[in-house]
Coordinates of C-alpha atoms in Angstrom, one line a residue:
X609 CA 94.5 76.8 107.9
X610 CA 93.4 79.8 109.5
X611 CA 95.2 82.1 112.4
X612 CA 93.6 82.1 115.9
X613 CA 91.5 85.9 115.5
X614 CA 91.2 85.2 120.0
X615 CA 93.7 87.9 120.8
X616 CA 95.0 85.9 124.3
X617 CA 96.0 83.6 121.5
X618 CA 99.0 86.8 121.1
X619 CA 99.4 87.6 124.6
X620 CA 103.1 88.5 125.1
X621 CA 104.3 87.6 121.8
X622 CA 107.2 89.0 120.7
X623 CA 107.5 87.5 117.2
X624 CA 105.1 86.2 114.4
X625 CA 107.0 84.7 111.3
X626 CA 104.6 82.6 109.1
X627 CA 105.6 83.2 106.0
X628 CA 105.1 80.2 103.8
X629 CA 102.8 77.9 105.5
X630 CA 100.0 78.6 103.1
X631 CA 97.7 80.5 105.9
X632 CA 94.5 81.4 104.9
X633 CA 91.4 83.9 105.8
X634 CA 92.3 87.7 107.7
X635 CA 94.9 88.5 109.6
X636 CA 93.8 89.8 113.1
X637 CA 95.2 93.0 112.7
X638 CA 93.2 94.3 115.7
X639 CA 95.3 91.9 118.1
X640 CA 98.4 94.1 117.4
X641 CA 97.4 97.2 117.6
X642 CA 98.3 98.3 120.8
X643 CA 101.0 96.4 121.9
X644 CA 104.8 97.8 121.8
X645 CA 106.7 93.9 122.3
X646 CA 106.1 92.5 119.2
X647 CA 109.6 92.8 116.7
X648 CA 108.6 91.1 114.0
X649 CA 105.4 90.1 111.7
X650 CA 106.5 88.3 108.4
X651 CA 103.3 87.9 106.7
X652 CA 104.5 86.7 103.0
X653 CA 104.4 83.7 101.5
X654 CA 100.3 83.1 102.6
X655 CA 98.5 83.8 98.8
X656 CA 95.3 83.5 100.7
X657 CA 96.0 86.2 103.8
X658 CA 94.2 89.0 103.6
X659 CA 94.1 92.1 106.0
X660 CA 95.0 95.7 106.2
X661 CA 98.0 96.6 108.5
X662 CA 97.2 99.9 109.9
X663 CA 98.9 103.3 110.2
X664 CA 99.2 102.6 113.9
X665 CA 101.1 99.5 113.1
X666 CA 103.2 101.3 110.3
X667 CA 104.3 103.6 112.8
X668 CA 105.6 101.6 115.0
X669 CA 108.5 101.0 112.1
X670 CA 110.0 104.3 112.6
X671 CA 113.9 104.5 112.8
X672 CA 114.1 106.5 115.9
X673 CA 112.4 104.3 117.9
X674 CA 114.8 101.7 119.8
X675 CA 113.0 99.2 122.4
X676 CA 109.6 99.5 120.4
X677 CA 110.4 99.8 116.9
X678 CA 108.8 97.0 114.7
X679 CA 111.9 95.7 113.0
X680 CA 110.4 93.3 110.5
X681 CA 107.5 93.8 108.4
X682 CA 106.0 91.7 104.9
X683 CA 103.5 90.4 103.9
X684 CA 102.1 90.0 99.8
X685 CA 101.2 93.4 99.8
X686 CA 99.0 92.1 96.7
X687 CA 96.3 90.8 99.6
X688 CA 97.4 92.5 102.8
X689 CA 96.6 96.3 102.7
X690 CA 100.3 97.6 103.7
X691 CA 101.8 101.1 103.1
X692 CA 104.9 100.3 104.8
X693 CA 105.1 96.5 104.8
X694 CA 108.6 94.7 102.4
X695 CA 106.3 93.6 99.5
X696 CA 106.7 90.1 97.9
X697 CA 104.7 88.7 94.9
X698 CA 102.8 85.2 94.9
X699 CA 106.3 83.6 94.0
X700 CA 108.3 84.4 97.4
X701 CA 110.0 87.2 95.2
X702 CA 110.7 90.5 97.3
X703 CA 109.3 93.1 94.8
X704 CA 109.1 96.2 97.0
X705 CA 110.7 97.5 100.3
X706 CA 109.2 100.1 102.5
X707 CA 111.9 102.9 103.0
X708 CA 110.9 105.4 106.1
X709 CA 111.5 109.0 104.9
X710 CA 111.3 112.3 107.3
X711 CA 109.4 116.1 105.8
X712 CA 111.9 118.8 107.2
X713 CA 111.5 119.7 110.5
X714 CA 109.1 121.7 111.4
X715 CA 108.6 124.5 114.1
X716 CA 106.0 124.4 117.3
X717 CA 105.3 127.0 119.5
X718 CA 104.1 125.6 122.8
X719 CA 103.5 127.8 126.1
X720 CA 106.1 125.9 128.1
X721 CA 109.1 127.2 126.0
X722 CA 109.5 130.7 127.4
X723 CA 112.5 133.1 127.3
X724 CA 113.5 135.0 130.1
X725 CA 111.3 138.1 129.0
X726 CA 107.9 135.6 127.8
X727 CA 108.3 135.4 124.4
X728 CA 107.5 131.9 123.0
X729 CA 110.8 129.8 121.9
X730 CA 109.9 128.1 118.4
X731 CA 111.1 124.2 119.4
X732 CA 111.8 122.0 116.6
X733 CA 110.3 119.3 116.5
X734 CA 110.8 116.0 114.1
X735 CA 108.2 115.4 111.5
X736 CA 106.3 111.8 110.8
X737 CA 107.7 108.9 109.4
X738 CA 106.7 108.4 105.9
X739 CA 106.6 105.3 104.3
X740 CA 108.1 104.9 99.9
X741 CA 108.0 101.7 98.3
X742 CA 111.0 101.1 95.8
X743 CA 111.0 97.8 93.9
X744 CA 114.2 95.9 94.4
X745 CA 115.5 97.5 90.8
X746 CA 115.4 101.0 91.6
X747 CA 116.9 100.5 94.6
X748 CA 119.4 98.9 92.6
X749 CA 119.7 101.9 90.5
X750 CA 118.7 104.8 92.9
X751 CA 122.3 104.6 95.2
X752 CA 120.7 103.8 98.4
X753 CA 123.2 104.2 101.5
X754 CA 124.8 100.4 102.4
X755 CA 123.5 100.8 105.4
X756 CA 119.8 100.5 104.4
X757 CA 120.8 97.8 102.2
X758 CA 122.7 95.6 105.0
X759 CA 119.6 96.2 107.0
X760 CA 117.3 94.3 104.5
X761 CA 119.5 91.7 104.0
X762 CA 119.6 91.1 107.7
X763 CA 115.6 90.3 107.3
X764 CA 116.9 87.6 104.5
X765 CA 116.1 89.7 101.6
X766 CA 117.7 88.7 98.6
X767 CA 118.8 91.5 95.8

């Protein structure tokens, strides 16, 4: 069948784990958006879900975030649009896995960081989460820390 698009449908949900139940149709992307409870959207495992998951969403997956961070996110990347989702193929295989990534820090001057005789205090300031896909063998061969890899096996990935 297909998902409810009614967004009350969504109201205060705090996870969404439908991966294989053979959904069908889009994904109401648009329903998540803008809210900061939901933990969890496991998309894969639906060959016929389609959607986009948006930068807004992705962004939500950063590390640094605590209460709000998205901790859980797949889907068959092969028919949802997803930069930063865990990828799996048709088969319920985990082929890819999002892994955030910083650019150095950078500097900002703003007109609220003064010095005692006016002169602007550069403040550092972190830069945006980036999202690289590695399939499951480079991780394998790239010497990712444990920690990265306990975290994905916490979401029941299997290596």
């Amino acid at each position: 069948g297909e998902l409810p698009q009614a967004a009350t449908i969504y109201d205060g949900l705090q996870e969404l784990s439908i991966h294989s139940n053979n959904f069908e149709g889009r994904f109401p992307t648009e329903n998540f958006e803008n809210t900061l409870r939901v933990k969890t959207l496991e998309l894969h495992g639906n060959p016929l879900l389609t959607g986009v998951i948006t930068d807004n969403i992705c962004a939500r997956r950063d590390p640094s975030l605590s209460y709000n961070r998205l901790l859980s996110l797949t889907a068959i990347c092969d028919m949802i649009d997803c930069g930063c989702c865990d990828c799996y193929d048709f088969d319920g295989d985990l082929i890819l896995i999002a892994l955030p990534t910083r650019s150095p820090v950078q500097e900002v001057q703003t007109p609220t960081n003064l010095d005692e005789t006016g002169e602007i205090i550069p403040q550092p300031t972190a830069s945006p989460v980036t999202w690289s896909p590695i399939s499951v063998g480079e991780r394998k061969q790239s010497g990712i820390t444990e920690q990265i890899e306990r975290e994905v096996l916490q979401r029941g990935a299997v290596f």
